[in-house]
Coordinates of N, CA, C and O in Angstrom, one line a residue:
X197 N -11.1 7.4 13.7 CA -10.8 6.2 13.7 C -12.3 5.6 13.4 O -12.5 4.5 12.8
X198 N -13.4 6.0 14.2 CA -14.6 5.4 14.2 C -15.0 5.8 12.8 O -15.9 4.8 12.4
X199 N -14.9 6.8 12.2 CA -15.4 7.0 10.8 C -14.7 6.0 9.8 O -15.4 5.6 8.9
X200 N -13.6 5.6 10.0 CA -12.8 4.6 9.3 C -13.6 3.3 9.3 O -13.8 2.5 8.4
X201 N -13.9 2.9 10.6 CA -14.5 1.6 10.9 C -16.0 1.5 10.2 O -16.3 0.6 9.5
X202 N -16.7 2.5 10.3 CA -17.9 2.8 9.6 C -17.9 2.6 8.2 O -18.6 1.7 7.4
X203 N -16.9 3.4 7.5 CA -16.6 3.1 6.2 C -16.4 1.9 5.6 O -16.8 1.4 4.6
X204 N -15.6 1.1 6.6 CA -15.3 -0.3 6.2 C -16.4 -1.1 6.3 O -16.5 -2.1 5.4
X205 N -17.4 -1.1 7.3 CA -18.6 -1.6 7.5 C -19.4 -1.3 6.0 O -19.9 -2.3 5.4
X206 N -19.6 -0.1 5.7 CA -20.4 0.1 4.5 C -19.7 -0.3 3.2 O -20.7 -1.1 2.5
X207 N -18.5 -0.3 3.1 CA -17.8 -0.9 1.9 C -18.1 -2.4 2.0 O -18.3 -3.2 0.9
X208 N -18.0 -3.0 3.2 CA -18.3 -4.5 3.1 C -19.6 -4.9 2.8 O -19.9 -6.0 2.0
X209 N -20.6 -4.1 3.2 CA -22.1 -4.2 2.8 C -22.1 -4.3 1.2 O -23.0 -5.0 0.8
X210 N -21.5 -3.2 0.7 CA -21.8 -3.0 -0.6 C -21.1 -4.1 -1.4 O -21.8 -4.8 -2.3
X211 N -20.0 -4.6 -1.1 CA -19.5 -5.7 -1.8 C -20.2 -6.9 -1.6 O -20.4 -7.7 -2.5
X212 N -20.8 -7.1 -0.4 CA -21.7 -8.4 -0.1 C -22.9 -8.3 -1.1 O -23.3 -9.4 -1.8
X213 N -23.5 -7.2 -1.2 CA -24.8 -6.9 -2.1 C -24.3 -7.2 -3.6 O -25.2 -7.9 -4.1
X214 N -23.3 -6.7 -3.9 CA -22.9 -6.9 -5.3 C -22.6 -8.3 -5.5 O -22.9 -8.8 -6.7
X215 N -21.9 -9.3 -4.7 CA -21.8 -10.5 -4.7 C -23.0 -11.4 -4.9 O -23.1 -12.3 -5.8
X216 N -23.9 -11.0 -4.1 CA -25.3 -11.6 -3.9 C -25.9 -11.5 -5.4 O -26.6 -12.4 -6.0
X217 N -26.0 -10.2 -5.8 CA -26.6 -9.9 -7.2 C -26.0 -10.7 -8.2 O -26.6 -11.1 -9.1
X218 N -24.7 -10.9 -8.2 CA -23.9 -11.6 -9.1 C -24.4 -13.0 -9.1 O -24.6 -13.6 -10.2
X219 N -24.5 -13.7 -8.1 CA -24.8 -15.1 -7.8 C -26.2 -15.3 -8.5 O -26.4 -16.2 -9.3
X220 N -27.1 -14.5 -8.0 CA -28.5 -14.7 -8.5 C -28.7 -14.3 -10.0 O -29.5 -15.0 -10.8
X221 N -27.8 -13.6 -10.5 CA -27.9 -13.2 -12.0 C -27.5 -14.5 -12.8 O -28.1 -14.9 -13.7
X222 N -26.4 -15.2 -12.3 CA -26.0 -16.6 -12.9 C -27.1 -17.5 -12.7 O -27.5 -18.4 -13.7
X223 N -27.8 -17.7 -11.6 CA -28.7 -18.6 -11.5 C -30.1 -18.4 -12.3 O -30.5 -19.3 -12.8
X224 N -30.4 -17.1 -12.3 CA -31.6 -16.8 -13.2 C -31.2 -17.0 -14.6 O -32.2 -17.4 -15.5
X225 N -30.2 -16.9 -15.2 CA -29.8 -17.1 -16.5 C -28.9 -18.3 -16.7 O -28.2 -18.5 -17.7
X226 N -29.0 -19.3 -15.9 CA -28.4 -20.7 -16.0 C -28.5 -21.3 -17.1 O -27.5 -21.9 -17.7
X227 N -29.6 -21.2 -17.8 CA -29.8 -21.9 -19.2 C -29.8 -21.1 -20.1 O -30.3 -21.3 -21.3
X228 N -29.3 -19.8 -20.1 CA -29.1 -18.9 -21.2 C -30.6 -18.7 -21.8 O -31.5 -18.3 -21.3
X229 N -30.6 -18.8 -23.1 CA -31.9 -18.4 -24.1 C -32.6 -19.7 -24.2 O -33.4 -19.8 -24.9
X230 N -32.2 -20.9 -23.4 CA -33.1 -22.0 -23.6 C -34.5 -21.9 -22.9 O -34.7 -21.1 -22.1
X231 N -35.4 -22.6 -23.7 CA -36.8 -22.7 -23.2 C -36.9 -23.9 -22.4 O -36.4 -25.0 -22.7
X232 N -37.9 -23.9 -21.5 CA -38.3 -25.1 -20.8 C -39.6 -25.4 -21.2 O -40.6 -24.9 -21.3
X233 N -39.7 -26.8 -21.5 CA -40.9 -27.3 -21.9 C -41.3 -28.4 -20.7 O -40.5 -29.5 -20.5
X234 N -42.4 -28.3 -19.9 CA -42.8 -29.1 -18.9 C -44.2 -29.6 -19.0 O -45.0 -28.9 -19.6
X235 N -44.3 -31.0 -18.7 CA -45.6 -31.6 -19.0 C -45.5 -33.1 -19.0 O -44.6 -33.5 -18.3
X236 N -46.6 -33.6 -19.6 CA -46.5 -35.1 -19.8 C -46.2 -35.6 -21.2 O -46.9 -35.0 -22.2
X237 N -45.5 -36.6 -21.3 CA -45.1 -37.0 -22.7 C -46.4 -37.7 -23.4 O -46.9 -38.7 -22.7
X238 N -46.7 -37.3 -24.6 CA -47.8 -37.8 -25.3 C -47.3 -38.8 -26.3 O -48.0 -39.8 -26.5
X239 N -46.2 -38.4 -27.1 CA -45.9 -39.4 -28.0 C -44.2 -39.3 -28.2 O -43.6 -38.1 -27.8
X240 N -43.6 -40.4 -28.4 CA -42.3 -40.4 -28.6 C -41.8 -40.9 -30.2 O -42.4 -42.1 -30.4
X241 N -40.9 -40.3 -30.7 CA -40.5 -40.8 -31.9 C -39.0 -41.1 -32.0 O -38.2 -40.6 -30.7
X242 N -38.3 -41.5 -33.0 CA -36.9 -41.7 -32.8 C -36.0 -40.5 -32.7 O -35.0 -40.4 -32.2
X243 N -36.7 -39.4 -33.2 CA -35.9 -38.0 -33.3 C -36.9 -36.9 -32.6 O -36.7 -35.7 -32.8
X244 N -37.9 -37.3 -31.8 CA -38.8 -36.2 -31.1 C -39.6 -36.6 -30.0 O -39.6 -38.0 -29.9
X245 N -40.0 -35.8 -29.1 CA -40.8 -36.1 -28.1 C -42.1 -35.0 -28.2 O -41.7 -33.8 -28.3
X246 N -43.2 -35.6 -27.9 CA -44.3 -34.4 -27.9 C -44.9 -34.6 -26.5 O -45.1 -35.6 -25.9
X247 N -45.1 -33.4 -26.2 CA -45.3 -33.0 -24.6 C -46.7 -32.2 -24.6 O -46.9 -31.2 -25.2
X248 N -47.7 -32.7 -23.7 CA -48.8 -31.9 -23.3 C -48.4 -31.0 -22.1 O -48.2 -31.6 -21.2
X249 N -48.4 -29.6 -22.2 CA -48.1 -28.8 -21.2 C -49.2 -28.6 -20.4 O -50.4 -29.2 -20.6
X250 N -49.2 -27.8 -19.3 CA -50.1 -27.6 -18.3 C -51.2 -26.9 -18.8 O -52.3 -27.1 -18.4
X251 N -51.0 -26.2 -19.8 CA -52.2 -25.4 -20.5 C -52.8 -26.2 -21.9 O -53.5 -25.7 -22.4
X252 N -52.6 -27.5 -21.6 CA -53.1 -28.5 -22.7 C -52.8 -28.2 -24.0 O -53.5 -28.6 -25.1
X253 N -51.6 -27.7 -24.3 CA -51.0 -27.5 -25.7 C -50.0 -28.5 -25.8 O -49.3 -28.7 -25.0
X254 N -49.9 -29.0 -27.1 CA -48.8 -29.9 -27.6 C -47.6 -29.3 -27.9 O -47.7 -28.2 -28.8
X255 N -46.6 -29.6 -27.5 CA -45.3 -29.0 -27.8 C -44.3 -30.2 -28.2 O -43.9 -31.1 -27.7
X256 N -43.9 -30.1 -29.4 CA -42.9 -31.2 -30.0 C -41.6 -30.7 -30.1 O -41.2 -29.5 -30.4
X257 N -40.5 -31.5 -29.3 CA -39.3 -31.1 -29.3 C -38.3 -31.9 -30.0 O -38.5 -33.2 -29.8
X258 N -37.3 -31.6 -30.8 CA -36.4 -32.5 -31.6 C -35.5 -33.1 -30.5 O -35.0 -32.3 -29.7
X259 N -35.0 -34.3 -30.8 CA -34.2 -35.0 -30.1 C -32.9 -35.1 -31.0 O -33.2 -35.4 -32.2
X260 N -31.7 -34.7 -30.6 CA -30.5 -34.9 -31.4 C -29.5 -35.9 -30.5 O -29.7 -36.3 -29.5
X261 N -28.4 -36.2 -31.3 CA -27.3 -37.0 -30.8 C -26.6 -36.5 -29.5 O -26.2 -37.2 -28.6
X262 N -26.9 -35.1 -29.2 CA -26.3 -34.4 -28.1 C -27.1 -34.3 -27.0 O -26.9 -33.9 -25.9
X263 N -28.4 -34.5 -27.1 CA -29.5 -34.5 -26.1 C -29.1 -35.5 -25.1 O -28.8 -36.7 -25.1
X264 N -29.1 -34.9 -23.8 CA -28.9 -35.8 -22.5 C -30.2 -36.1 -21.9 O -31.1 -35.2 -21.8
X265 N -30.4 -37.3 -21.5 CA -31.4 -37.8 -20.8 C -31.1 -38.1 -19.4 O -30.1 -38.7 -19.0
X266 N -31.9 -37.7 -18.3 CA -31.8 -37.7 -16.9 C -32.9 -38.4 -16.4 O -33.9 -37.7 -16.3
X267 N -32.9 -39.6 -15.7 CA -34.2 -40.3 -15.1 C -33.7 -40.3 -13.7 O -32.8 -41.1 -13.2
X268 N -34.6 -39.6 -12.9 CA -34.4 -39.8 -11.4 C -32.9 -39.3 -10.9 O -32.6 -40.1 -10.0
X269 N -32.3 -38.3 -11.6 CA -31.0 -38.1 -11.2 C -29.9 -38.7 -11.8 O -28.8 -38.5 -11.5
X270 N -30.2 -39.9 -12.6 CA -29.2 -40.6 -13.2 C -29.1 -40.6 -14.6 O -30.2 -40.3 -15.3
X271 N -28.0 -40.7 -15.3 CA -28.1 -40.7 -16.6 C -29.0 -41.8 -17.3 O -28.9 -42.8 -16.6
X272 N -29.5 -41.5 -18.4 CA -30.6 -42.3 -19.0 C -30.3 -42.2 -20.6 O -29.6 -41.7 -21.1
X273 N -31.5 -42.8 -21.3 CA -31.6 -42.6 -22.6 C -33.1 -42.3 -23.1 O -34.0 -42.6 -22.4
X274 N -33.2 -42.2 -24.6 CA -34.6 -42.0 -25.1 C -35.4 -43.2 -24.8 O -36.7 -43.0 -24.5
X275 N -34.8 -44.3 -24.8 CA -35.5 -45.6 -24.7 C -36.2 -45.8 -23.4 O -37.0 -46.7 -23.1
X276 N -35.6 -45.2 -22.4 CA -36.3 -45.3 -21.1 C -37.6 -44.3 -20.8 O -38.2 -44.4 -19.9
X277 N -37.6 -43.4 -21.7 CA -38.7 -42.5 -21.7 C -40.1 -43.1 -22.2 O -40.1 -43.9 -23.3
X278 N -41.2 -42.9 -21.4 CA -42.4 -43.5 -21.9 C -43.5 -42.5 -21.9 O -43.4 -41.6 -21.4
X279 N -44.5 -42.8 -22.9 CA -45.8 -41.9 -22.8 C -46.3 -42.0 -21.4 O -46.4 -43.0 -20.8
X280 N -46.7 -40.9 -20.9 CA -47.3 -40.6 -19.4 C -46.4 -40.2 -18.4 O -46.7 -39.7 -17.5
X281 N -44.9 -40.3 -18.9 CA -43.9 -39.6 -18.1 C -44.0 -38.1 -17.8 O -44.2 -37.4 -18.9
X282 N -43.8 -37.7 -16.7 CA -43.8 -36.1 -16.7 C -42.3 -35.8 -16.9 O -41.3 -36.4 -16.4
X283 N -42.1 -34.7 -17.7 CA -40.8 -34.4 -18.1 C -40.5 -32.7 -17.9 O -41.4 -32.1 -17.9
X284 N -39.2 -32.4 -17.7 CA -38.9 -31.1 -17.9 C -37.9 -31.2 -19.1 O -36.8 -31.9 -18.8
X285 N -38.0 -30.3 -20.2 CA -37.1 -30.4 -21.4 C -36.5 -29.1 -21.4 O -37.1 -27.9 -21.6
X286 N -35.2 -29.1 -21.4 CA -34.5 -27.7 -21.8 C -34.0 -27.8 -23.1 O -33.4 -28.7 -23.8
X287 N -34.5 -26.8 -24.0 CA -34.4 -26.9 -25.6 C -34.0 -25.4 -25.8 O -34.3 -24.3 -25.4
X288 N -33.3 -25.6 -27.1 CA -32.8 -24.2 -27.7 C -33.6 -24.3 -29.1 O -34.0 -25.2 -29.5
X289 N -33.8 -23.0 -29.4 CA -34.5 -22.7 -30.8 C -33.5 -23.1 -31.9 O -32.2 -22.4 -31.8
X290 N -33.8 -23.8 -32.9 CA -33.0 -24.2 -34.0 C -33.9 -23.9 -35.3 O -34.6 -24.7 -35.5
X291 N -33.6 -22.7 -35.9 CA -34.6 -22.4 -37.0 C -35.9 -22.2 -36.4 O -36.1 -21.3 -35.5
X292 N -37.0 -22.9 -36.8 CA -38.3 -22.7 -36.2 C -38.6 -23.9 -35.4 O -40.0 -24.1 -34.9
X293 N -37.7 -24.8 -35.0 CA -37.9 -26.0 -34.1 C -37.1 -25.9 -32.9 O -36.1 -25.2 -32.8
X294 N -37.6 -26.5 -31.8 CA -37.0 -26.6 -30.6 C -36.2 -28.1 -30.6 O -36.6 -29.1 -31.0
X295 N -34.8 -27.8 -30.2 CA -34.1 -29.0 -30.0 C -33.7 -29.2 -28.5 O -33.2 -28.2 -27.8
X296 N -34.1 -30.3 -28.1 CA -33.6 -30.7 -26.6 C -32.2 -30.8 -26.5 O -31.6 -31.5 -27.1
X297 N -32.0 -30.0 -25.3 CA -30.3 -30.2 -24.8 C -30.2 -31.3 -23.7 O -29.4 -31.8 -23.4
X298 N -31.5 -31.2 -22.9 CA -31.7 -32.0 -21.7 C -33.0 -32.4 -21.4 O -33.8 -31.6 -21.5
X299 N -33.3 -33.7 -21.3 CA -34.7 -34.1 -20.8 C -34.6 -34.9 -19.4 O -33.9 -35.8 -19.3
X300 N -35.3 -34.2 -18.6 CA -35.3 -34.8 -17.1 C -36.8 -35.4 -16.9 O -37.7 -34.9 -17.3
X301 N -36.7 -36.6 -16.3 CA -37.9 -37.3 -16.0 C -37.8 -38.3 -14.9 O -36.7 -38.5 -14.5
X302 N -38.9 -38.7 -14.4 CA -38.8 -39.5 -13.2 C -38.9 -38.9 -11.9 O -39.1 -37.6 -11.8
X303 N -38.7 -39.7 -10.7 CA -38.8 -39.1 -9.3 C -37.7 -38.2 -9.2 O -36.5 -38.5 -9.7
X304 N -37.8 -37.2 -8.3 CA -36.7 -36.5 -7.9 C -35.7 -37.4 -7.2 O -36.1 -38.0 -6.3
X305 N -34.4 -37.1 -7.3 CA -33.5 -37.7 -6.5 C -33.6 -37.6 -5.0 O -34.1 -36.6 -4.5
X306 N -33.6 -38.8 -4.3 CA -33.6 -38.6 -2.8 C -32.4 -38.1 -2.2 O -31.3 -38.4 -2.6
X307 N -32.6 -37.4 -1.1 CA -31.7 -36.7 -0.4 C -31.1 -37.7 0.5 O -31.6 -38.5 1.0
X308 N -29.7 -37.7 0.7 CA -28.9 -38.4 1.4 C -29.1 -38.1 3.1 O -29.6 -37.0 3.3
X309 N -28.9 -39.0 3.6 CA -28.9 -38.7 5.3 C -28.0 -37.7 5.8 O -28.5 -36.9 6.6
X310 N -26.9 -37.6 5.2 CA -26.1 -36.4 5.6 C -26.6 -35.2 5.1 O -26.2 -34.1 5.6
X311 N -27.5 -35.1 4.2 CA -27.8 -33.8 3.6 C -29.0 -33.3 4.5 O -29.5 -32.1 4.3
X312 N -29.6 -34.2 5.2 CA -30.8 -33.8 6.0 C -30.4 -32.9 7.3 O -29.5 -32.9 7.7

């Protein structure tokens, strides 16, 4: 009986480890093959945003009708984005250009009192 209990504990630990590995795999690959462009907005056009990255290189990302904009945790639009804003852009490669799927900018959303 003691051997059976020990086996159950070992099997339970193995299942737990596999579940944790599965969760972290999803977290690590949450954006699939998308590239992250982070930095400061240098210029904005009707269909592009140019960002200066931390290593002082310019990266231009195309904006499409499907691009989602999120400002301080709330839905927004390209018109709310300004030069000098800090951004994180999730983009996919389309040919030789990057197309933005999501543009996040503004202050991080504040935590509610219940979340503290």
